[in-house]
Amino acid sequence: MAIGRDAQGPVMVNPSFHITVGDDGPAEPPARLRLLPPEVPDFTGREGELDRLEGAARANLAGSGALVVVISGQPGIGKTSVAMRVAHEVEGEFPDGVLYADLRGVDPEPAAPEEIAGRLLHALGVPEEDLPGDPGLRLDLFRQRTGTQALLLVLDNAANEQQIRPLLPAGPGTTVLVTSRNRLAGLEPVAHRLDLAVFPRRTSFEFLERISGSPLTDTEARAALEVAEHCGDLPLALRIAAHRVQAAPAVRMADLAAELRNEHERLDALEVGDLAVRKAFNLSFRKLGKAGRNTFSKLAHVPATDFGPGICAALTGGSEAQSRRSLRKLAEASLVEPSAVAGRYRMHDLLKEFAREKAAKRSAAESAADVRRMTLWLQHSALRAQNHIVGVVEVQVPGGAGAELGSAEAAHSWLEHELANAVAALPVSEALGRPEETAMLALSLSPLCQTVGRWDEWALVCAVGLRCATAADHFPIRLAFLTESANLARFRRDFTTALAHAREAHDASARLRQPAMTAGVKTLLGCLLMDVGRKKEALPLLRESLDLAERFKIKHELGKALYNLGTIHRDSGELETALGYFERDLELCRELQDEAGAAETMNTIALTHTDMGNAKKAEGLHREALEIFSRLRNPHKISMVLNDLAVTLVGQKRWEESLRLHLLDAELCRRSGNVSNELMAHGNAAVVLYRMERHEEAAERAEFTWKGFLEIGDRQRYARSLTTHIPILLHTGIDTERLALVEEALEILAEFDEGRAVAETHLALAQEYGECSRWEEALTHAARALRDDGKILPPSTRALACVVAIEAAVGLGRTETTRTYEGILKAMGGEPPDLAAPPAHL
């Protein structure tokens, strides 16, 4: 049996204290007691914890009072092993000896304090017949005998504070090590508390290797890491796993890893001899009251790893106040543990499987009712969060149903903490055979995932929502999820998938005859066609959407149509017309209190002002949009605005600020897993570095960017990165190989109908040729940039193209050509802008 039934190795418990009695009565106690059980021979890890506790015990030897240390943690975590290790390391430094007692805290009837005091007094030399029968007097005698001695006392496996308090000696220099599954939060005075965590994975591997008795390499090493994962790095589970391999030579670590993969049979696999994880857990479970056992069992239905009192109350059918008390008691018993967020908890994977076993003993109907209450709570909470965060959804949530969210900040906090549970609840709800309810839960989550940029969760929401809406034959919800799936694919730049979903939604929307849905689908399909360069097909769809939205007064769809029509006009160089559309859309967003929509439009208006040469006005709008998206906590939109603001700062030659924002953007994208935007941030940083004359760094980052886009298959951004980096590509000279890359990029841009990008590319080439005084090539490319008088270009860029064309024509001595481009420049209204303007960003 393990020490305190919770150790890493087998040692004897409840040691007998032998007192030799002669003819003249009891012998004097030994000069120095050494009554510790043997040390665990294969102790592993915990170096930091041991150093702290040993240091505290040694430091207290010179103190005037006792030091009390409580070592707590969940079953099987190795509390006794740590206490014994510390005790063996420091026992020789305690002049009056060492005492040990197992308090049997997990037994149905833990040892009474007076029983333990009697046994310890006996060990200290008090004869049996001299022990007071009265419990109070016996405890008084124990305190009297230990009050002047410097002892090391190990009280193992304590049940509660009431059991410990009477046994705390006050001798100067005394150290008391208490181990317990209970955190003993009410025990005073405690100088040190150590709540043990599971092993780090590396320590788990070393532990398995040490106990199994042979080095683990190659396949067996990989299998050992998998075993550690399935054991949740719990020392008791790891010990059992290692003993199973050690005891049966035919069993390899890989065999055990395969057996442990089935989580529903994992506890069965973690048994060897009289050691069993399930038995260790059950000792704590049976100490709970009926209400505690009920709560613990129902927590098996929590979908994710982290939970709070709200979801607990939904599962149990009680109040949040009751759930807070229940969770505190479970945490005190170490059956759940506090998470990183105050008031929230988590459960070890093996304890959760143990909870599932207990929940399985309840009726299927009761478990289904618990899960349904939970999913409805999540759905209603999500709808409340929508009303605060998305701002355009007006849904009446039943009173008392769901979390109470009185502000946008509370809604964001709920979303941050519970979205994982809500998304993970979808397949659980689906398994109950209620597809329409599951689809409704998904529908409540989709706009939140989009607004805060949680793309992975959004993907699962869309997949389950589409599947359940189809199973329920609920056509409107199915149509909604086709459009949501298309939007998600668009954000991920998977235009093939996005177009497939959008076309299916567009064809199906005719059946529904709902103007709002039809207008939305037309806008979406129009946007996607713009994305892939098919603007001529996009324009009529957007105009049809605008017509429907105006005719039926569908304000949010009207705003989308206005925004996208503005985008088409901006890309075509019709900046004033574009600005009109954008400003109408912004007005609608504000009217609808759509913060996310307003921020997106503000950022695009800022870009338009940048095109028009109004850099200061653009900067203010960018910063306002950035503040909103930061408040909404959408990393992808924050990235977008950081990029665009940095581009605006480049136009003002604020190189350092711009570079800092691009690098910040790259790091944000890396953390959120947005590879394409991360590459774009690096590419734009290369442009700034080049302007700062850090040419080598610029070249390295530029090549990293366009090779990265090529690797992930984003042809459009690959082409944009190459053309944006023309000055960097050709910095060491205009060579055939590099020009071939630019020609390839121009072909791709033409394929995507990127007229403005094509014109900007020709301008960049014209500038490069002009630098080399190759006037014929410079004039050719300037002329291509100024095709149709260059109206597709922003005014400042068009003026620069005219200047380059004029310089080239003068260099060639072509007077008429010079006059032609001077006329275009004069028609634009005056003097050209700064001739050293930077190349366009991605």
XYZ file of C-alpha atoms in Angstrom, residues 113-680:
568
model
C -6.635 13.572 16.906
C -6.403 12.027 20.391
C -5.607 8.607 18.854
C -2.725 10.100 16.878
C -1.565 12.094 19.892
C -1.500 8.918 21.989
C 0.604 7.056 19.475
C 3.030 9.962 19.115
C 3.313 10.282 22.923
C 4.028 6.581 23.128
C 6.828 7.083 20.629
C 8.130 9.930 22.760
C 8.456 7.528 25.696
C 5.152 7.940 27.552
C 3.980 4.478 28.784
C 0.543 3.274 27.724
C -0.738 3.334 31.322
C 0.299 6.988 31.656
C -1.714 8.162 28.657
C -4.797 10.128 29.820
C -8.075 8.547 28.761
C -9.717 11.924 28.407
C -9.152 13.195 24.809
C -8.576 16.779 25.892
C -6.041 15.851 28.564
C -4.211 13.568 26.138
C -3.905 16.391 23.623
C -2.757 18.752 26.390
C -0.033 16.276 27.327
C 1.059 16.015 23.671
C 1.382 19.770 23.360
C 3.251 19.919 26.699
C 5.767 17.251 25.667
C 6.423 18.820 22.264
C 6.260 22.491 23.288
C 9.965 22.742 24.057
C 11.397 20.391 21.431
C 12.667 21.044 17.923
C 10.946 18.228 16.016
C 10.180 17.380 12.445
C 6.595 16.071 12.412
C 5.009 14.551 9.290
C 1.198 14.363 9.470
C 0.286 12.412 6.352
C -3.095 12.095 4.667
C -5.080 14.581 6.768
C -8.866 14.721 6.453
C -9.609 18.301 7.523
C -8.559 21.218 9.696
C -10.309 19.859 12.822
C -8.119 16.771 12.710
C -4.895 18.785 12.369
C -5.326 21.746 14.716
C -4.936 19.856 18.046
C -1.775 18.126 16.760
C 0.233 21.233 15.909
C 3.191 21.550 18.327
C 4.630 24.922 19.227
C 8.238 23.954 19.940
C 10.869 26.445 18.727
C 12.424 25.254 15.487
C 9.745 22.625 14.905
C 8.548 21.982 11.330
C 5.241 20.239 10.601
C 4.660 18.789 7.124
C 0.968 18.144 6.487
C -0.281 16.322 3.403
C -3.930 16.276 2.384
C -6.238 15.958 -0.602
C -8.156 18.753 1.095
C -6.557 22.195 0.730
C -7.123 22.895 4.452
C -7.870 26.521 3.619
C -9.102 27.223 7.169
C -5.966 25.981 8.915
C -3.909 28.635 10.735
C -1.129 29.494 11.023
C 0.317 28.039 7.814
C 3.606 29.497 6.653
C 3.779 27.647 3.336
C 1.158 26.122 1.059
C 2.173 23.892 -1.815
C -0.609 22.787 -4.135
C 1.084 20.247 -6.369
C 0.482 20.269 -10.112
C 0.929 17.395 -12.549
C 4.396 16.766 -13.915
C 5.822 18.671 -16.863
C 5.877 16.316 -19.865
C 9.668 15.942 -19.769
C 9.544 14.871 -16.100
C 6.783 12.379 -16.949
C 9.033 10.823 -19.581
C 11.962 10.581 -17.146
C 9.665 9.042 -14.519
C 8.391 6.391 -16.956
C 11.927 5.632 -18.069
C 13.252 5.318 -14.518
C 10.506 3.003 -13.276
C 10.280 0.860 -16.397
C 13.971 0.139 -15.920
C 15.423 0.642 -19.368
C 16.221 3.579 -21.680
C 13.367 4.559 -24.001
C 14.431 5.424 -27.535
C 12.909 5.861 -30.980
C 9.442 4.258 -31.239
C 9.269 3.452 -27.527
C 10.235 7.034 -26.615
C 7.445 8.418 -28.807
C 5.048 5.904 -27.283
C 6.128 6.934 -23.769
C 5.277 10.553 -24.535
C 1.856 9.412 -25.733
C 1.390 7.353 -22.552
C 2.291 10.438 -20.504
C -0.305 12.446 -22.416
C -3.026 9.842 -21.830
C -2.068 9.699 -18.136
C -2.452 13.466 -17.965
C 1.077 13.556 -16.418
C -0.456 12.364 -13.119
C 2.302 10.622 -11.075
C 0.102 7.756 -9.837
C -1.150 6.997 -13.353
C 2.412 7.155 -14.698
C 3.635 4.768 -11.985
C 0.919 2.267 -12.799
C 1.679 2.502 -16.525
C 5.403 1.972 -15.934
C 4.768 -0.998 -13.598
C 2.585 -2.617 -16.238
C 5.450 -2.450 -18.728
C 8.033 -3.525 -16.137
C 5.962 -6.461 -14.839
C 5.167 -7.942 -18.264
C 8.180 -8.095 -20.623
C 5.893 -8.849 -23.570
C 4.078 -5.515 -23.074
C 5.814 -2.625 -24.811
C 5.231 1.055 -24.179
C 3.658 1.229 -27.655
C 1.140 -1.486 -26.671
C 0.173 0.464 -23.581
C -0.154 3.701 -25.578
C -2.559 1.972 -27.969
C -4.607 0.632 -25.050
C -4.833 4.055 -23.423
C -6.131 5.772 -26.568
C -9.673 4.718 -25.768
C -10.566 7.256 -23.086
C -13.600 5.261 -21.965
C -11.399 2.278 -21.049
C -8.473 4.293 -19.737
C -9.239 3.884 -16.040
C -9.487 0.119 -16.514
C -6.041 0.145 -18.077
C -4.554 2.150 -15.198
C -4.623 -0.644 -12.645
C -1.798 -2.894 -11.464
C -1.732 -4.953 -8.284
C -3.403 -2.929 -5.544
C -2.643 0.368 -7.303
C -5.545 1.846 -9.285
C -6.312 5.387 -10.358
C -10.040 4.728 -10.084
C -9.627 3.533 -6.473
C -7.627 6.654 -5.565
C -10.318 8.891 -7.045
C -13.115 6.955 -5.368
C -11.595 7.518 -1.943
C -12.103 11.260 -2.427
C -15.471 10.951 -4.182
C -17.090 8.973 -1.378
C -16.084 11.669 1.143
C -18.348 14.171 -0.651
C -21.887 14.766 0.462
C -24.806 13.831 -1.786
C -24.970 17.314 -3.351
C -21.217 17.312 -4.011
C -21.334 13.879 -5.648
C -24.265 15.032 -7.791
C -22.435 18.183 -8.937
C -19.196 16.323 -9.623
C -20.989 13.717 -11.751
C -22.816 16.337 -13.812
C -19.589 18.226 -14.507
C -18.720 15.269 -16.753
C -20.982 16.933 -19.350
C -18.888 20.148 -19.509
C -17.767 20.125 -23.162
C -14.418 21.925 -22.865
C -11.716 21.996 -20.190
C -12.570 25.197 -18.331
C -15.860 26.078 -16.642
C -17.492 28.471 -14.217
C -20.561 28.609 -11.988
C -22.903 29.578 -14.864
C -22.507 26.377 -16.846
C -22.412 24.378 -13.605
C -25.741 25.885 -12.540
C -27.250 25.062 -15.942
C -26.184 21.422 -15.570
C -27.426 21.019 -12.018
C -30.565 23.120 -12.371
C -29.584 25.229 -9.349
C -28.555 28.849 -8.921
C -25.143 30.312 -9.699
C -24.668 31.088 -6.004
C -25.220 27.419 -5.137
C -22.824 26.394 -7.897
C -20.112 28.719 -6.604
C -20.327 27.056 -3.185
C -20.323 23.563 -4.721
C -17.305 24.302 -6.901
C -15.381 25.752 -3.953
C -16.033 22.545 -1.997
C -14.954 20.360 -4.913
C -11.806 22.456 -5.257
C -11.145 22.112 -1.535
C -11.378 18.332 -2.011
C -8.993 18.597 -5.025
C -11.524 17.006 -7.384
C -11.480 20.175 -9.475
C -8.765 22.810 -9.536
C -8.880 26.579 -10.026
C -8.078 27.684 -13.556
C -6.035 30.750 -14.468
C -9.222 32.875 -14.313
C -10.592 33.701 -10.866
C -13.847 31.885 -10.137
C -13.384 29.315 -12.901
C -12.220 25.724 -12.651
C -10.932 22.775 -14.636
C -10.804 19.018 -14.124
C -7.955 16.610 -14.838
C -8.713 14.406 -17.845
C -8.671 11.217 -15.782
C -10.933 12.757 -13.143
C -13.292 13.780 -15.937
C -13.399 10.195 -17.181
C -14.100 9.117 -13.599
C -16.932 11.678 -13.487
C -18.304 10.250 -16.762
C -18.438 6.813 -15.153
C -20.444 8.234 -12.278
C -22.728 10.157 -14.661
C -23.324 6.983 -16.693
C -25.011 5.441 -13.658
C -27.793 8.031 -13.934
C -30.683 7.548 -16.319
C -30.179 8.516 -19.950
C -33.205 10.818 -19.760
C -31.758 12.713 -16.777
C -28.377 13.136 -18.462
C -30.050 14.340 -21.678
C -32.074 16.889 -19.676
C -28.881 18.169 -18.022
C -27.143 18.592 -21.387
C -30.179 20.289 -22.921
C -30.335 22.831 -20.068
C -26.647 23.524 -20.625
C -26.971 24.005 -24.396
C -29.971 26.304 -23.977
C -28.030 28.335 -21.407
C -25.152 28.635 -23.867
C -27.481 29.605 -26.723
C -29.316 32.274 -24.717
C -26.031 33.611 -23.351
C -24.627 33.839 -26.886
C -27.683 35.758 -28.057
C -27.230 38.221 -25.208
C -23.571 38.584 -26.128
C -24.597 39.243 -29.748
C -26.818 42.111 -28.679
C -23.875 43.778 -26.947
C -21.029 42.904 -29.339
C -22.485 42.609 -32.833
C -24.981 45.373 -32.157
C -27.394 44.681 -35.033
C -29.228 41.647 -33.654
C -32.371 42.341 -31.666
C -33.300 39.010 -30.112
C -35.543 38.678 -27.089
C -33.969 36.189 -24.680
C -36.263 34.631 -22.056
C -35.839 36.220 -18.647
C -33.480 34.313 -16.377
C -32.208 32.174 -19.256
C -28.494 32.441 -19.952
C -25.778 34.528 -18.370
C -26.590 38.007 -17.164
C -24.574 40.269 -19.464
C -25.171 43.899 -18.722
C -22.464 45.447 -20.879
C -20.246 44.897 -23.886
C -17.316 44.227 -21.546
C -19.303 41.504 -19.753
C -20.296 40.053 -23.122
C -16.667 39.939 -24.251
C -15.652 38.320 -20.982
C -18.349 35.662 -21.408
C -17.236 35.054 -24.982
C -13.572 34.770 -24.017
C -14.310 32.226 -21.296
C -17.285 30.255 -22.654
C -16.961 30.192 -26.450
C -14.865 27.016 -26.247
C -17.617 25.340 -24.218
C -20.343 26.598 -26.548
C -18.592 25.352 -29.686
C -17.666 22.017 -28.083
C -21.316 21.626 -26.994
C -22.473 21.479 -30.626
C -21.554 17.831 -31.292
C -22.859 16.925 -27.810
C -26.197 18.551 -28.632
C -26.214 16.945 -32.058
C -25.757 13.512 -30.469
C -29.002 14.038 -28.515
C -30.878 13.883 -31.818
C -32.221 17.444 -31.726
C -30.804 18.863 -34.982
C -32.935 22.020 -35.050
C -31.914 23.011 -31.509
C -28.281 22.336 -32.397
C -28.577 24.441 -35.545
C -30.075 27.276 -33.488
C -27.174 27.114 -31.039
C -24.761 27.244 -33.982
C -26.650 30.192 -35.457
C -26.267 32.109 -32.187
C -22.493 31.502 -32.215
C -21.608 32.172 -35.864
C -21.762 36.001 -35.869
C -19.785 36.101 -32.620
C -17.028 33.915 -34.057
C -16.872 36.167 -37.104
C -16.895 39.423 -35.140
C -14.040 38.435 -32.830
C -12.114 36.565 -35.547
C -12.196 33.044 -34.058
C -11.905 31.255 -37.400
C -11.245 27.702 -36.165
C -14.315 27.751 -33.925
C -16.291 29.404 -36.722
C -15.393 26.519 -39.051
C -16.828 23.947 -36.621
C -19.923 26.084 -36.021
C -20.578 26.332 -39.764
C -20.020 22.626 -40.379
C -22.329 21.478 -37.572
C -24.902 24.194 -38.313
C -25.095 23.271 -41.991
C -25.315 19.564 -41.222
C -28.027 19.960 -38.564
C -30.074 22.466 -40.584
C -30.076 19.943 -43.439
C -31.052 17.089 -41.090
C -33.880 19.183 -39.629
C -34.994 20.194 -43.152
C -34.892 23.806 -41.974
C -34.303 25.631 -45.241
C -33.796 29.225 -43.936
C -31.146 28.126 -41.415
C -29.437 25.984 -44.040
C -29.305 28.996 -46.358
C -27.856 31.096 -43.530
C -25.074 28.566 -43.004
C -24.279 28.373 -46.703
C -23.617 32.120 -46.604
C -21.679 31.849 -43.320
C -19.536 29.054 -44.788
C -18.869 31.193 -47.879
C -17.860 34.141 -45.684
C -15.467 31.992 -43.670
C -13.856 30.571 -46.817
C -13.519 34.127 -48.167
C -11.719 35.278 -45.024
C -9.377 32.323 -45.412
C -8.860 33.261 -49.089
C -10.232 29.916 -50.248
C -12.197 31.510 -53.073
C -13.085 28.248 -54.830
C -14.933 26.928 -51.775
C -16.415 30.341 -51.031
C -17.826 30.698 -54.553
C -19.287 27.180 -54.471
C -21.184 27.933 -51.229
C -22.239 31.390 -52.428
C -23.569 30.119 -55.762
C -25.554 27.376 -54.026
C -26.965 29.962 -51.615
C -27.774 32.339 -54.484
C -29.647 29.653 -56.439
C -31.495 28.480 -53.323
C -32.484 31.968 -52.137
C -34.993 32.272 -54.983
C -37.087 29.586 -53.242
C -37.174 31.459 -49.964
C -38.504 34.754 -51.321
C -37.116 36.728 -48.413
C -35.744 40.064 -49.674
C -33.204 40.437 -46.858
C -31.699 37.004 -47.434
C -31.726 37.440 -51.215
C -30.027 40.826 -50.973
C -27.389 39.442 -48.618
C -26.595 36.493 -50.879
C -26.294 38.749 -53.934
C -23.902 41.013 -52.066
C -21.807 38.069 -50.929
C -21.580 36.569 -54.400
C -20.744 40.003 -55.827
C -17.924 40.436 -53.290
C -16.443 37.066 -54.150
C -16.567 37.800 -57.864
C -14.710 41.049 -57.143
C -12.131 39.113 -55.139
C -11.331 36.888 -58.101
C -11.220 39.787 -60.554
C -14.625 39.357 -62.208
C -15.882 42.858 -61.521
C -18.144 43.022 -64.554
C -20.116 40.079 -63.184
C -20.047 41.507 -59.667
C -21.434 44.946 -60.470
C -24.989 43.926 -61.518
C -25.330 41.660 -58.455
C -24.364 44.502 -56.132
C -26.783 46.875 -57.870
C -29.595 44.312 -57.559
C -28.786 43.964 -53.852
C -28.838 47.748 -53.438
C -32.206 47.935 -55.201
C -33.748 45.240 -52.968
C -32.355 46.812 -49.814
C -33.674 50.282 -50.726
C -37.060 48.985 -51.862
C -37.705 46.918 -48.721
C -35.826 49.244 -46.335
C -33.353 46.528 -45.248
C -30.795 48.816 -43.681
C -27.995 46.374 -42.826
C -28.055 44.873 -46.329
C -28.197 48.370 -47.810
C -24.983 49.176 -45.944
C -23.210 46.094 -47.303
C -24.227 46.905 -50.890
C -23.090 50.518 -50.517
C -19.736 49.436 -49.087
C -19.007 47.001 -51.905
C -20.101 49.382 -54.641
C -17.756 51.918 -53.098
C -14.969 49.346 -53.227
C -15.497 48.772 -56.954
C -15.381 52.514 -57.656
C -12.270 52.957 -55.500
C -10.482 50.157 -57.342
C -11.448 51.842 -60.596
C -9.902 55.130 -59.471
C -13.283 56.907 -59.027
C -12.410 58.130 -55.554
C -15.063 60.812 -55.029
C -17.841 58.425 -56.093
C -16.409 55.702 -53.840
C -16.247 58.100 -50.901
C -19.929 58.908 -51.319
C -20.882 55.235 -51.061
C -18.627 54.659 -48.059
C -19.955 57.655 -46.139
C -23.569 56.562 -46.670
C -22.625 53.112 -45.368
C -20.882 54.596 -42.313
C -23.977 56.616 -41.480
C -26.095 53.440 -41.604
C -23.647 51.487 -39.437
C -23.792 54.169 -36.778
C -27.574 54.256 -36.950
C -27.680 50.468 -36.455
C -25.006 50.650 -33.709
C -22.917 48.224 -35.754
C -19.474 48.989 -34.318
C -17.632 46.353 -36.347
C -19.224 47.525 -39.593
C -18.514 51.159 -38.775
C -14.860 50.407 -38.017
C -14.425 48.480 -41.280
C -15.951 51.331 -43.273
C -13.926 53.977 -41.436
C -10.748 52.106 -42.264
C -11.697 51.949 -45.954
C -12.602 55.644 -45.980
C -9.143 56.261 -44.516
C -7.560 54.326 -47.380
C -9.540 56.413 -49.840
C -8.301 59.609 -48.203
C -4.749 58.241 -48.451
C -5.317 57.734 -52.176
C -6.522 61.347 -52.382
C -3.460 62.651 -50.535
C -5.250 63.412 -47.229
C -2.806 61.519 -45.017
C -3.611 63.272 -41.713
C -7.346 62.702 -42.060
C -6.671 59.080 -43.024
C -4.499 58.534 -39.959
C -7.233 59.751 -37.598
C -9.817 57.405 -39.142
C -7.418 54.449 -39.019
C -6.753 55.037 -35.343
C -10.459 55.299 -34.553
C -11.092 52.008 -36.383
C -8.165 50.388 -34.554
C -9.596 51.431 -31.198
C -12.952 49.820 -32.037
C -11.492 46.531 -33.273
C -9.198 46.405 -30.244
C -12.252 46.766 -28.030
C -14.006 44.028 -30.036
C -10.874 41.867 -29.666
C -10.820 40.723 -33.286
C -7.160 39.922 -34.074
C -7.724 39.676 -37.836
C -9.346 43.109 -38.094
C -6.720 44.627 -35.788
C -4.125 43.212 -38.185
C -5.906 44.777 -41.159
C -5.966 48.249 -39.616
C -2.380 48.031 -38.341
C -1.281 47.291 -41.891
C -3.299 50.103 -43.433
C -2.260 52.648 -40.805
C 1.382 51.713 -41.356
C 0.959 52.309 -45.108
C -0.513 55.730 -44.407
C 2.464 56.568 -42.162
C 4.861 55.567 -44.949
C 3.230 58.218 -47.115
C 4.288 60.710 -44.428
C 7.840 59.283 -44.323
C 7.348 58.134 -40.721
C 9.494 55.069 -41.311
C 10.190 53.927 -37.762
C 6.531 54.100 -36.719
C 5.442 52.285 -39.836
C 8.008 49.522 -39.406
C 7.001 49.006 -35.784
C 3.339 48.607 -36.759
C 4.138 46.135 -39.561
C 6.246 44.004 -37.228
C 3.534 44.177 -34.559
C 1.051 43.081 -37.217
C 3.272 40.145 -38.229
C 3.499 38.928 -34.631
C -0.260 39.286 -34.097
C -0.927 37.250 -37.255
C 1.561 34.601 -36.175
C -0.199 34.192 -32.828
C -3.651 33.988 -34.453
C -2.497 31.551 -37.154
C -3.208 33.911 -40.075
C -0.323 32.867 -42.343
C -1.321 34.933 -45.391
C -1.617 38.175 -43.424
C 1.606 37.423 -41.570
C 3.416 37.172 -44.903
C 1.780 40.385 -46.068
